[in-house]
Amino acid sequence: MRSTRLLLVLLGLATLVMTGCSTDWFFVKNLSTYGDKVDDIIVLITAIAVPGFLLTITAMVIFVVQYRRGKGNKAEYIKGDTGAIVKVIIILDVVVLLLDLLILFHTLDTFYSIDGEIVKKESSWILPIKKGNSLVLPTGANYKLEVPNAEVLEVNVTLSQFSFTFSYPGKDGILGTDDDIESTGVFHVPVGKKVVIHITATDVIHSFFVNTLRLKQDAIPGRTITRWFEVDKEKVEKARKRPKFDWNKDINGVEIHDLAKAIVGMRTQLGDANYGRTQTKIDNLKAVVSAKKDVKNAEKDAKKKADLERGIKGTETRIQDYKAEIKDVNSGKTKQEMDQKIKKLKQLYENAFLGQRLVEIACAEICGADHTIMNAWLIIDSKEGFKKWMVQKIKDE
Amino acid sequence: MSATHAAGHHNDSFISKYVFSTDHKVIGMQYIITGIIMAFIGGYLAYKFRMQLAWPELGIMGRADYNSSVTIHGLIMIFWVAMPILVAAFGNLLIPTMIGCDDMAYPSLNMISYWLFLLSAIVAIVSILVGGYGGGWTLYPPLSANMASAGGGGAYGSTLPGIFSGGSLIIVAIALEFFAFLMGGLNFIVTTVNMRAPGMGFWDIPVVVWFIDLAVLVFMFSVGPLIAGAIMLLFDRSLGTGFFDPAKGGDPILFQHLFWFFGHPEVYVVLFPSIGFVGEIVSTFSRKPLLGYKKIIYAALIASFLSFIVWAHHQFVAGINSDMAVWFTVATMLISVPFTSIILSMVITMYKGSVELKSPMLWALGWIVTFSVGGVTGLYLGSVGSDIQFHDTYFVVAHFHYTLIPITIFGGMSAVYYWYPKFIGKHYNEFLAKLHFWLTFIFFNGAFMSMFIPGTAAQHRRIAGYFIETYPQMTEYQDIRIFTTICVIGLIITQVIWIYNMISSYYKGKIAERNPWKANTLEWTCASPPPHGNFETYPTVYRGPYEFSVPNREEDYWPQDQAS
């Protein structure tokens, strides 16, 4: 029984570790008002499922050790169609069902706090909804915005291969008119204000995913789906761990918008260097193979053949150049330049409070050959800073 | 009659005996060998894209090739490895021998089923050679309906038009495979219902046969909508129709419903046979009746039914109606109850048993541990609140590898090691079998448990390298990606031990007796390997399949065909 006791102790320790860990240990820091609820449901499931799993596996290990044939154990004839063991299994099934219900109630609460707080249902096609003192009978899904427009910022988010475009209301303050302000690849939002986004796609299915806000929504061509979020000011300030800071500037006093521009520029340079090389290599190799095939087919036509051979030579030269470039990158000056750029970019991220003011937006749904590089930035601004940016944008337009 | 059946085949040529054979055992072996070849193609693709993820700066593959590799890897592993090996191969090997008949009800249809399957595998390979398809294994339109952006041209390098493009060919291959399995599945059901040995009632059928037949039924009931969807998609790609194109009045979400109505039950199609294997093995190696045999079958029936009403949990972030999301969450949560019941029955079967840790039992125990991780992590994805965060991330990748690898590798290997002496007629090297298990167990858990770390941080998937300039918040997981890749390579290399063990034992292994594990089911009464026609005389069944350690008997087993 010593082994049994040891296993039980280990089980207890593992459960403590798994359920006792801070959520920060697992998750990217959350900055939205509802994100904690999403994290909480994940912790709740962990607290239920992990001990359940460990208990089952511990029982299995105990049975294997305790009743192994080497010890001379003779098996007992237990069919398990009736008797105490059946009761045990039924009780365990009921426990699982009850725990499922516990998860269910919490997960629905979480879901409705995301889906229902701003974009609230008037009625449902399945259940009657309480409205005032009366119940509204099911009449089909019907949604409306409950918050007055003045209190929210509405933005159209359009995804297409392979970019994000954000449209804000322009001078007239109405979204969807000719004077809308557009921003590609950078999504400016004010802190502490509800942002309602209308997401759509122009070509294939994409996904609008902001990990730091716990927000994910597929963008479907032909449909516009409305979601919302609010960046919690307290969470941003807490995450930054600085009691005093200027919302509009980075730690060196550089305007945050200028910093964002610098980061986007640096990213493009590095991205071209990293991805461009691989893609060029593959495209060139494919071109050589295809051109060689064409030469074979064009054997009879001397002029065509000569043209094609020139083409091959050109491509081969490009490959040679490319190889030389790679050599530079890997061993010489270019590598040093790249390293410096990366170092600089890291510094810029740090200055811009990566994960706190500067946040990744990604497309999480595979959407074509360049899906890998389909991303954008969310810049979290103070209300004043955001206003200033809008005014500047309107002027520029 | 069986003896006559066998005698009629004495003078068969090599071609008719091993190539165009109608013998269910040869067809079973053909499925296994084809499945293994496809597994190595799928494994090679995994190696390639894991290398890219671990060391993206080397530029091992381009973005489009990466997309294509992960897509084809997924499709191959599910449709040309898991399904043929678990359902078709073991269904063919086990159903006739375990229910006590000489062959399938329709042997010629069985042969055509295999050849159609082989054709589908060839078409799938050709689709890779002409440029592949990189729109994800779920084939979501409009991307999959668009030639230029998702295979068959442009970024994917194919110059072949229309129906001959990589994307179209892979859809054709899937459709062909489904027709093959419909033929095979029909055969399984008719054989089980009509050709059982005298005395074998439905509650005397071994659990593995029940589960293979249930898998086939789930497949047959769910596949129709996807076949329709695949044909519509093919029309969109080739004929310019717009079933899934909003610009032409179509709806891309319609395809998602058609796909997942099949896609979720499909997991149970491959899962069920492996539950059956584990049930057989746990009972035999614990020398105890399978605990709650009837309840396990009832639980599987409930799970089968529920599997048809949970599909939209794959679409929680696709913008489906929120009431629908609620109901699909409820149904998904409920499905954990029958599976908990099944797993507990397996575990408690060992209670007060006489457990022997031979290699099939080790693989079966490995299945229980690893599949339970898959089951537990499914809770996060079935619950709509947490699925928002984990959808399309490495958490999903880790989760489904914790369901599909236990099902295919742990379940499949437990079956291979259990029935190898029966169907090959030789014993394998037990040390190598155990070494194979432990290395697989370690590398598998190393690879996919580590994947939960970036997964929990919601690192989104299908990205050909996480560079500082694109996903700076995800660059801190690069060491974990390297660790995962090393474990995946270890997992692939470990399978060489298995191949060596199987081949060397075939030539040099000790001759296997009829019933090396002292089990009760009918296949162990045949010679090893069973001759054409299987049985010297048709067996009669007197009792259920799990009468182990019955009181007042000298032997601790009691074969189904023994009168007393």
CSV table of C-alpha atoms in Angstrom, one decimal, chain A residues 14-390:
chain,number,residue,atom,x,y,z
A,14,ALA,CA,-0.3,17.9,-9.0
A,15,THR,CA,-3.8,19.1,-8.4
A,16,LEU,CA,-2.6,21.9,-6.2
A,17,VAL,CA,-0.1,23.0,-8.8
A,18,MET,CA,-2.5,22.8,-11.7
A,19,THR,CA,-5.4,24.7,-10.0
A,20,GLY,CA,-3.3,27.0,-7.9
A,21,CYS,CA,-1.3,28.6,-10.7
A,22,SER,CA,-2.0,32.2,-11.5
A,23,THR,CA,-3.7,32.8,-14.8
A,24,ASP,CA,-0.9,35.1,-15.8
A,25,TRP,CA,1.3,32.0,-15.9
A,26,PHE,CA,-0.7,30.5,-18.7
A,27,PHE,CA,-2.3,33.4,-20.6
A,28,VAL,CA,-1.3,36.5,-22.5
A,29,LYS,CA,-2.3,39.4,-20.3
A,30,ASN,CA,-5.9,40.4,-20.7
A,31,LEU,CA,-6.8,44.0,-21.2
A,32,SER,CA,-10.6,43.9,-22.0
A,33,THR,CA,-13.4,44.4,-19.6
A,34,TYR,CA,-14.8,40.9,-20.3
A,35,GLY,CA,-11.6,39.0,-20.9
A,36,ASP,CA,-11.3,37.9,-17.2
A,37,LYS,CA,-14.6,36.0,-17.6
A,38,VAL,CA,-13.1,34.0,-20.4
A,39,ASP,CA,-10.0,33.3,-18.4
A,40,ASP,CA,-12.1,32.3,-15.4
A,41,ILE,CA,-14.1,29.7,-17.3
A,42,ILE,CA,-10.8,28.2,-18.5
A,43,VAL,CA,-9.6,28.0,-14.9
A,44,LEU,CA,-12.9,26.6,-13.8
A,45,ILE,CA,-12.7,23.8,-16.4
A,46,THR,CA,-9.1,23.1,-15.4
A,47,ALA,CA,-10.1,22.9,-11.7
A,48,ILE,CA,-12.8,20.3,-12.5
A,49,ALA,CA,-11.2,18.4,-15.3
A,50,VAL,CA,-7.6,18.0,-14.2
A,51,PRO,CA,-8.3,16.4,-10.8
A,52,GLY,CA,-10.9,14.2,-12.5
A,53,PHE,CA,-8.3,13.1,-15.0
A,54,LEU,CA,-5.7,12.6,-12.3
A,55,LEU,CA,-8.0,10.5,-10.2
A,56,THR,CA,-8.9,8.2,-13.1
A,57,ILE,CA,-5.3,7.7,-14.1
A,58,THR,CA,-4.2,7.2,-10.4
A,59,ALA,CA,-7.0,4.6,-10.0
A,60,MET,CA,-5.8,2.8,-13.1
A,61,VAL,CA,-2.1,2.8,-11.9
A,62,ILE,CA,-3.2,1.6,-8.5
A,63,PHE,CA,-5.2,-1.3,-10.0
A,64,VAL,CA,-2.3,-2.3,-12.3
A,65,VAL,CA,0.2,-2.2,-9.5
A,66,GLN,CA,-2.0,-3.8,-6.8
A,67,TYR,CA,-3.6,-6.5,-9.0
A,68,ARG,CA,-0.7,-7.5,-11.3
A,69,ARG,CA,-0.4,-11.1,-12.1
A,70,GLY,CA,3.3,-11.3,-11.0
A,71,LYS,CA,2.1,-11.0,-7.4
A,72,GLY,CA,0.1,-14.2,-7.8
A,73,ASN,CA,-3.3,-12.4,-7.8
A,74,LYS,CA,-6.2,-14.4,-9.0
A,75,ALA,CA,-8.9,-12.5,-10.7
A,76,GLU,CA,-12.5,-12.2,-9.3
A,77,TYR,CA,-15.4,-12.9,-11.5
A,78,ILE,CA,-17.2,-9.5,-11.6
A,79,LYS,CA,-19.4,-8.9,-14.6
A,80,GLY,CA,-20.5,-5.4,-13.6
A,81,ASP,CA,-24.1,-5.7,-14.9
A,82,THR,CA,-25.5,-5.5,-11.4
A,83,GLY,CA,-24.2,-4.8,-7.9
A,84,ALA,CA,-22.2,-2.1,-6.1
A,85,ILE,CA,-19.8,-1.4,-9.0
A,86,VAL,CA,-22.7,-0.4,-11.2
A,87,LYS,CA,-23.9,2.0,-8.6
A,88,VAL,CA,-20.3,3.5,-8.3
A,89,ILE,CA,-20.2,4.1,-12.1
A,90,ILE,CA,-23.7,5.6,-12.1
A,91,ILE,CA,-22.8,7.9,-9.2
A,92,LEU,CA,-19.7,9.0,-11.0
A,93,ASP,CA,-21.7,9.6,-14.2
A,94,VAL,CA,-24.1,11.8,-12.2
A,95,VAL,CA,-21.1,13.7,-10.7
A,96,VAL,CA,-19.8,14.3,-14.2
A,97,LEU,CA,-23.2,15.5,-15.4
A,98,LEU,CA,-23.5,17.9,-12.4
A,99,LEU,CA,-20.0,19.2,-13.1
A,100,ASP,CA,-20.9,19.6,-16.8
A,101,LEU,CA,-23.9,21.7,-15.7
A,102,LEU,CA,-21.7,23.8,-13.5
A,103,ILE,CA,-19.4,24.5,-16.5
A,104,LEU,CA,-22.4,25.1,-18.7
A,105,PHE,CA,-24.0,27.8,-16.5
A,106,HIS,CA,-20.7,29.6,-16.2
A,107,THR,CA,-19.8,29.3,-19.9
A,108,LEU,CA,-23.2,30.6,-21.0
A,109,ASP,CA,-22.9,33.5,-18.6
A,110,THR,CA,-19.5,34.3,-20.1
A,111,PHE,CA,-20.8,34.0,-23.6
A,112,TYR,CA,-23.8,36.3,-23.0
A,113,SER,CA,-21.6,38.9,-21.3
A,114,ILE,CA,-19.7,39.0,-24.6
A,115,ASP,CA,-22.5,38.5,-27.0
A,116,GLY,CA,-25.3,40.1,-25.1
A,117,GLU,CA,-24.2,43.2,-23.2
A,118,ILE,CA,-24.2,45.7,-26.0
A,119,VAL,CA,-25.7,43.7,-28.8
A,120,LYS,CA,-28.7,42.6,-26.8
A,121,LYS,CA,-31.4,40.3,-27.9
A,122,GLU,CA,-35.0,41.5,-28.1
A,123,SER,CA,-36.4,38.0,-28.6
A,124,SER,CA,-35.2,34.5,-29.2
A,125,TRP,CA,-36.3,31.8,-31.6
A,126,ILE,CA,-36.1,29.2,-28.9
A,127,LEU,CA,-36.8,30.7,-25.5
A,128,PRO,CA,-39.1,33.5,-24.5
A,129,ILE,CA,-37.1,36.5,-23.2
A,130,LYS,CA,-38.2,38.6,-20.3
A,131,LYS,CA,-38.8,42.2,-21.4
A,132,GLY,CA,-40.0,44.6,-18.6
A,133,ASN,CA,-42.8,42.7,-16.9
A,134,SER,CA,-43.8,40.6,-19.8
A,135,LEU,CA,-42.4,37.7,-21.7
A,136,VAL,CA,-41.7,38.1,-25.4
A,137,LEU,CA,-42.6,35.1,-27.4
A,138,PRO,CA,-40.1,33.6,-29.8
A,139,THR,CA,-40.2,35.5,-33.1
A,140,GLY,CA,-36.8,34.8,-34.5
A,141,ALA,CA,-33.4,36.2,-33.7
A,142,ASN,CA,-33.5,40.0,-33.5
A,143,TYR,CA,-30.8,42.2,-32.3
A,144,LYS,CA,-30.4,45.9,-31.5
A,145,LEU,CA,-27.8,48.1,-30.0
A,146,GLU,CA,-28.8,49.1,-26.5
A,147,VAL,CA,-26.2,51.7,-25.8
A,148,PRO,CA,-26.7,55.2,-27.2
A,149,ASN,CA,-24.4,55.9,-30.2
A,150,ALA,CA,-22.6,58.7,-28.4
A,151,GLU,CA,-21.2,56.3,-25.9
A,152,VAL,CA,-19.7,53.9,-28.3
A,153,LEU,CA,-17.2,54.1,-31.1
A,154,GLU,CA,-18.4,52.2,-34.2
A,155,VAL,CA,-15.9,50.9,-36.6
A,156,ASN,CA,-16.2,48.9,-39.8
A,157,VAL,CA,-13.6,46.2,-40.0
A,158,THR,CA,-13.0,44.8,-43.5
A,159,LEU,CA,-10.7,41.9,-44.0
A,160,SER,CA,-9.3,40.8,-47.4
A,161,GLN,CA,-6.3,38.9,-48.6
A,162,PHE,CA,-4.1,39.8,-46.7
A,163,SER,CA,-4.9,43.0,-44.9
A,164,PHE,CA,-7.2,44.6,-42.3
A,165,THR,CA,-8.9,47.9,-43.1
A,166,PHE,CA,-10.6,49.9,-40.3
A,167,SER,CA,-13.2,52.6,-41.2
A,168,TYR,CA,-14.1,55.3,-38.7
A,169,PRO,CA,-17.0,57.8,-38.9
A,170,GLY,CA,-15.6,61.0,-40.6
A,171,LYS,CA,-16.5,64.6,-40.2
A,172,ASP,CA,-20.3,63.9,-40.3
A,173,GLY,CA,-19.9,61.4,-37.4
A,174,ILE,CA,-21.8,58.7,-39.4
A,175,LEU,CA,-20.3,55.5,-40.3
A,176,GLY,CA,-20.7,54.2,-43.8
A,177,THR,CA,-20.6,57.5,-45.6
A,178,ASP,CA,-18.1,58.9,-48.1
A,179,ASP,CA,-16.1,60.8,-45.6
A,180,ASP,CA,-15.2,57.8,-43.5
A,181,ILE,CA,-11.6,57.7,-42.3
A,182,GLU,CA,-9.7,54.6,-43.3
A,183,SER,CA,-6.7,53.1,-41.6
A,184,THR,CA,-5.0,50.0,-43.0
A,185,GLY,CA,-3.1,47.6,-40.8
A,186,VAL,CA,-3.3,49.8,-37.7
A,187,PHE,CA,-6.4,49.9,-35.5
A,188,HIS,CA,-6.5,52.9,-33.1
A,189,VAL,CA,-8.9,52.7,-30.2
A,190,PRO,CA,-9.5,54.8,-27.1
A,191,VAL,CA,-9.1,53.3,-23.7
A,192,GLY,CA,-12.2,53.0,-21.5
A,193,LYS,CA,-14.8,53.4,-24.3
A,194,LYS,CA,-17.0,50.7,-25.8
A,195,VAL,CA,-15.9,49.9,-29.4
A,196,VAL,CA,-18.5,48.2,-31.6
A,197,ILE,CA,-17.0,46.6,-34.6
A,198,HIS,CA,-18.9,45.5,-37.7
A,199,ILE,CA,-16.8,42.7,-39.2
A,200,THR,CA,-16.9,41.5,-42.8
A,201,ALA,CA,-14.7,40.0,-45.5
A,202,THR,CA,-14.4,40.8,-49.2
A,203,ASP,CA,-13.0,37.6,-50.6
A,204,VAL,CA,-12.6,34.5,-48.4
A,205,ILE,CA,-13.2,33.7,-44.8
A,206,HIS,CA,-10.8,35.4,-42.4
A,207,SER,CA,-10.8,35.9,-38.7
A,208,PHE,CA,-10.4,38.9,-36.5
A,209,PHE,CA,-8.4,37.8,-33.5
A,210,VAL,CA,-7.1,40.0,-30.7
A,211,ASN,CA,-5.6,37.6,-28.1
A,212,THR,CA,-5.0,40.4,-25.6
A,213,LEU,CA,-8.7,41.3,-25.6
A,214,ARG,CA,-10.0,37.7,-25.7
A,215,LEU,CA,-11.9,38.6,-28.9
A,216,LYS,CA,-12.2,36.3,-31.9
A,217,GLN,CA,-14.7,36.4,-34.7
A,218,ASP,CA,-14.6,34.9,-38.2
A,219,ALA,CA,-15.1,37.4,-41.0
A,220,ILE,CA,-17.5,36.0,-43.5
A,221,PRO,CA,-17.9,37.3,-47.1
A,222,GLY,CA,-21.5,38.4,-47.6
A,223,ARG,CA,-22.2,38.8,-43.9
A,224,THR,CA,-21.5,41.6,-41.4
A,225,ILE,CA,-21.1,40.4,-37.8
A,226,THR,CA,-21.2,42.8,-34.9
A,227,ARG,CA,-19.0,42.4,-31.8
A,228,TRP,CA,-17.8,44.8,-29.2
A,229,PHE,CA,-15.0,45.3,-26.7
A,230,GLU,CA,-13.8,47.8,-24.2
A,231,VAL,CA,-10.1,48.2,-23.2
A,232,ASP,CA,-10.0,48.5,-19.4
A,233,LYS,CA,-7.9,51.5,-18.4
A,234,GLU,CA,-7.1,50.1,-15.0
A,235,LYS,CA,-5.8,46.9,-16.5
A,236,VAL,CA,-3.5,48.7,-18.9
A,237,GLU,CA,-2.1,50.9,-16.1
A,238,LYS,CA,-1.7,47.8,-13.9
A,239,ALA,CA,0.0,45.9,-16.6
A,240,ARG,CA,2.5,48.6,-17.2
A,241,LYS,CA,3.5,48.7,-13.6
A,242,ARG,CA,4.3,52.4,-13.7
A,243,PRO,CA,2.3,54.6,-11.4
A,244,LYS,CA,2.7,57.7,-13.7
A,245,PHE,CA,3.0,57.8,-17.4
A,246,ASP,CA,2.0,59.9,-20.4
A,247,TRP,CA,-0.6,58.1,-22.4
A,248,ASN,CA,0.4,59.8,-25.6
A,249,LYS,CA,4.1,59.2,-25.4
A,250,ASP,CA,6.5,56.3,-25.1
A,251,ILE,CA,9.1,56.1,-22.4
A,252,ASN,CA,11.5,58.4,-24.3
A,253,GLY,CA,8.8,61.0,-25.0
A,254,VAL,CA,8.2,60.0,-28.6
A,255,GLU,CA,4.7,60.4,-29.8
A,256,ILE,CA,3.0,57.0,-29.8
A,257,HIS,CA,1.7,57.4,-33.3
A,258,ASP,CA,5.2,58.2,-34.7
A,259,LEU,CA,6.5,55.1,-32.9
A,260,ALA,CA,3.8,53.0,-34.4
A,261,LYS,CA,4.8,54.2,-37.9
A,262,ALA,CA,8.4,53.4,-37.2
A,263,ILE,CA,7.5,49.9,-36.0
A,264,VAL,CA,5.3,49.2,-39.1
A,265,GLY,CA,8.2,50.4,-41.3
A,266,MET,CA,10.8,48.3,-39.5
A,267,ARG,CA,8.5,45.3,-39.7
A,268,THR,CA,8.1,45.6,-43.4
A,269,GLN,CA,11.8,45.8,-44.0
A,270,LEU,CA,12.5,42.7,-41.8
A,271,GLY,CA,9.5,40.9,-43.2
A,272,ASP,CA,10.7,41.4,-46.8
A,273,ALA,CA,14.1,40.2,-45.8
A,274,ASN,CA,12.8,37.1,-44.0
A,275,TYR,CA,9.9,35.9,-46.1
A,276,GLY,CA,10.9,37.4,-49.4
A,277,ARG,CA,14.1,35.4,-49.6
A,278,THR,CA,12.3,32.0,-49.0
A,279,GLN,CA,9.6,32.8,-51.5
A,280,THR,CA,12.0,34.2,-54.1
A,281,LYS,CA,14.1,31.0,-53.9
A,282,ILE,CA,11.0,28.8,-54.4
A,283,ASP,CA,9.6,31.0,-57.2
A,284,ASN,CA,12.9,31.0,-59.0
A,285,LEU,CA,13.5,27.3,-58.7
A,286,LYS,CA,10.0,26.7,-60.0
A,287,ALA,CA,10.6,29.1,-62.9
A,288,VAL,CA,13.8,27.3,-63.9
A,289,VAL,CA,12.1,23.9,-63.8
A,290,SER,CA,9.1,25.2,-65.8
A,291,ALA,CA,11.4,27.0,-68.3
A,292,LYS,CA,13.5,23.9,-68.9
A,293,LYS,CA,10.4,22.0,-69.6
A,294,ASP,CA,9.3,24.7,-72.1
A,295,VAL,CA,12.7,24.5,-73.9
A,296,LYS,CA,12.2,20.8,-74.4
A,297,ASN,CA,8.8,21.4,-75.9
A,298,ALA,CA,10.1,24.3,-78.1
A,299,GLU,CA,13.1,22.3,-79.5
A,300,LYS,CA,11.7,22.8,-83.1
A,301,ASP,CA,11.3,26.5,-82.9
A,302,ALA,CA,14.8,27.9,-82.7
A,303,LYS,CA,13.8,31.5,-81.9
A,304,LYS,CA,11.5,30.5,-79.2
A,305,LYS,CA,14.1,28.2,-77.8
A,306,ALA,CA,16.7,31.0,-77.7
A,307,ASP,CA,14.3,33.2,-75.9
A,308,LEU,CA,13.5,30.6,-73.3
A,309,GLU,CA,17.1,29.8,-72.7
A,310,ARG,CA,17.8,33.5,-72.1
A,311,GLY,CA,14.9,33.3,-69.6
A,312,ILE,CA,16.5,30.4,-67.8
A,313,LYS,CA,19.9,32.1,-67.7
A,314,GLY,CA,18.3,35.2,-66.2
A,315,THR,CA,16.5,33.1,-63.5
A,316,GLU,CA,19.7,31.2,-62.8
A,317,THR,CA,21.5,34.5,-62.4
A,318,ARG,CA,18.9,35.6,-59.9
A,319,ILE,CA,19.3,32.4,-58.0
A,320,GLN,CA,23.1,33.0,-57.9
A,321,ASP,CA,22.5,36.6,-56.6
A,322,TYR,CA,20.1,35.2,-54.1
A,323,LYS,CA,22.6,32.6,-52.9
A,324,ALA,CA,25.2,35.4,-52.5
A,325,GLU,CA,22.7,37.4,-50.5
A,326,ILE,CA,22.0,34.5,-48.2
A,327,LYS,CA,25.7,34.0,-47.7
A,328,ASP,CA,26.0,37.7,-46.7
A,329,VAL,CA,23.0,37.3,-44.4
A,330,ASN,CA,24.4,34.2,-42.7
A,331,SER,CA,27.9,35.2,-42.3
A,332,GLY,CA,28.7,38.8,-43.0
A,333,LYS,CA,27.6,42.3,-42.9
A,334,THR,CA,24.0,41.7,-43.8
A,335,LYS,CA,23.5,39.5,-40.8
A,336,GLN,CA,24.9,42.1,-38.6
A,337,GLU,CA,22.5,44.6,-40.1
A,338,MET,CA,19.6,42.3,-39.6
A,339,ASP,CA,20.6,41.6,-36.0
A,340,GLN,CA,20.8,45.3,-35.4
A,341,LYS,CA,17.4,45.9,-37.0
A,342,ILE,CA,15.9,43.1,-34.8
A,343,LYS,CA,17.5,44.6,-31.7
A,344,LYS,CA,16.1,48.0,-32.6
A,345,LEU,CA,12.6,46.6,-33.3
A,346,LYS,CA,12.7,44.9,-29.9
A,347,GLN,CA,13.6,48.2,-28.3
A,348,LEU,CA,10.7,49.9,-30.1
A,349,TYR,CA,8.3,47.2,-29.0
A,350,GLU,CA,9.5,47.7,-25.4
A,351,ASN,CA,9.2,51.5,-25.7
A,352,ALA,CA,5.7,51.2,-27.1
A,353,PHE,CA,4.6,48.8,-24.3
A,354,LEU,CA,4.1,45.7,-26.4
A,355,GLY,CA,1.1,43.8,-25.1
A,356,GLN,CA,-0.2,46.9,-23.3
A,357,ARG,CA,-0.5,49.7,-25.7
A,358,LEU,CA,0.6,48.0,-28.8
A,359,VAL,CA,-1.2,44.7,-29.4
A,360,GLU,CA,-1.2,42.1,-32.1
A,361,ILE,CA,-4.2,41.5,-34.3
A,362,ALA,CA,-4.1,38.3,-36.3
A,363,CYS,CA,-6.2,36.4,-38.8
A,364,ALA,CA,-6.7,33.0,-37.2
A,365,GLU,CA,-8.5,31.4,-40.2
A,366,ILE,CA,-6.4,30.1,-43.1
A,367,CYS,CA,-7.1,32.4,-45.9
A,368,GLY,CA,-4.6,31.8,-48.7
A,369,ALA,CA,-0.9,31.6,-49.6
A,370,ASP,CA,0.1,34.6,-47.5
A,371,HIS,CA,-2.1,33.9,-44.5
A,372,THR,CA,1.1,33.8,-42.4
A,373,ILE,CA,1.7,37.5,-42.7
A,374,MET,CA,-1.9,38.6,-42.4
A,375,ASN,CA,-1.8,40.7,-39.2
A,376,ALA,CA,-2.2,44.2,-37.9
A,377,TRP,CA,-1.6,46.3,-34.8
A,378,LEU,CA,-4.1,47.5,-32.2
A,379,ILE,CA,-2.9,50.8,-30.7
A,380,ILE,CA,-4.6,51.6,-27.4
A,381,ASP,CA,-4.7,55.3,-26.9
A,382,SER,CA,-6.0,57.7,-24.3
A,383,LYS,CA,-9.3,59.3,-25.1
A,384,GLU,CA,-7.6,62.6,-25.8
A,385,GLY,CA,-4.8,61.0,-27.8
A,386,PHE,CA,-7.4,59.2,-29.9
A,387,LYS,CA,-9.3,62.4,-30.5
A,388,LYS,CA,-6.1,64.1,-31.6
A,389,TRP,CA,-5.4,61.3,-34.0
A,390,MET,CA,-8.9,61.5,-35.5
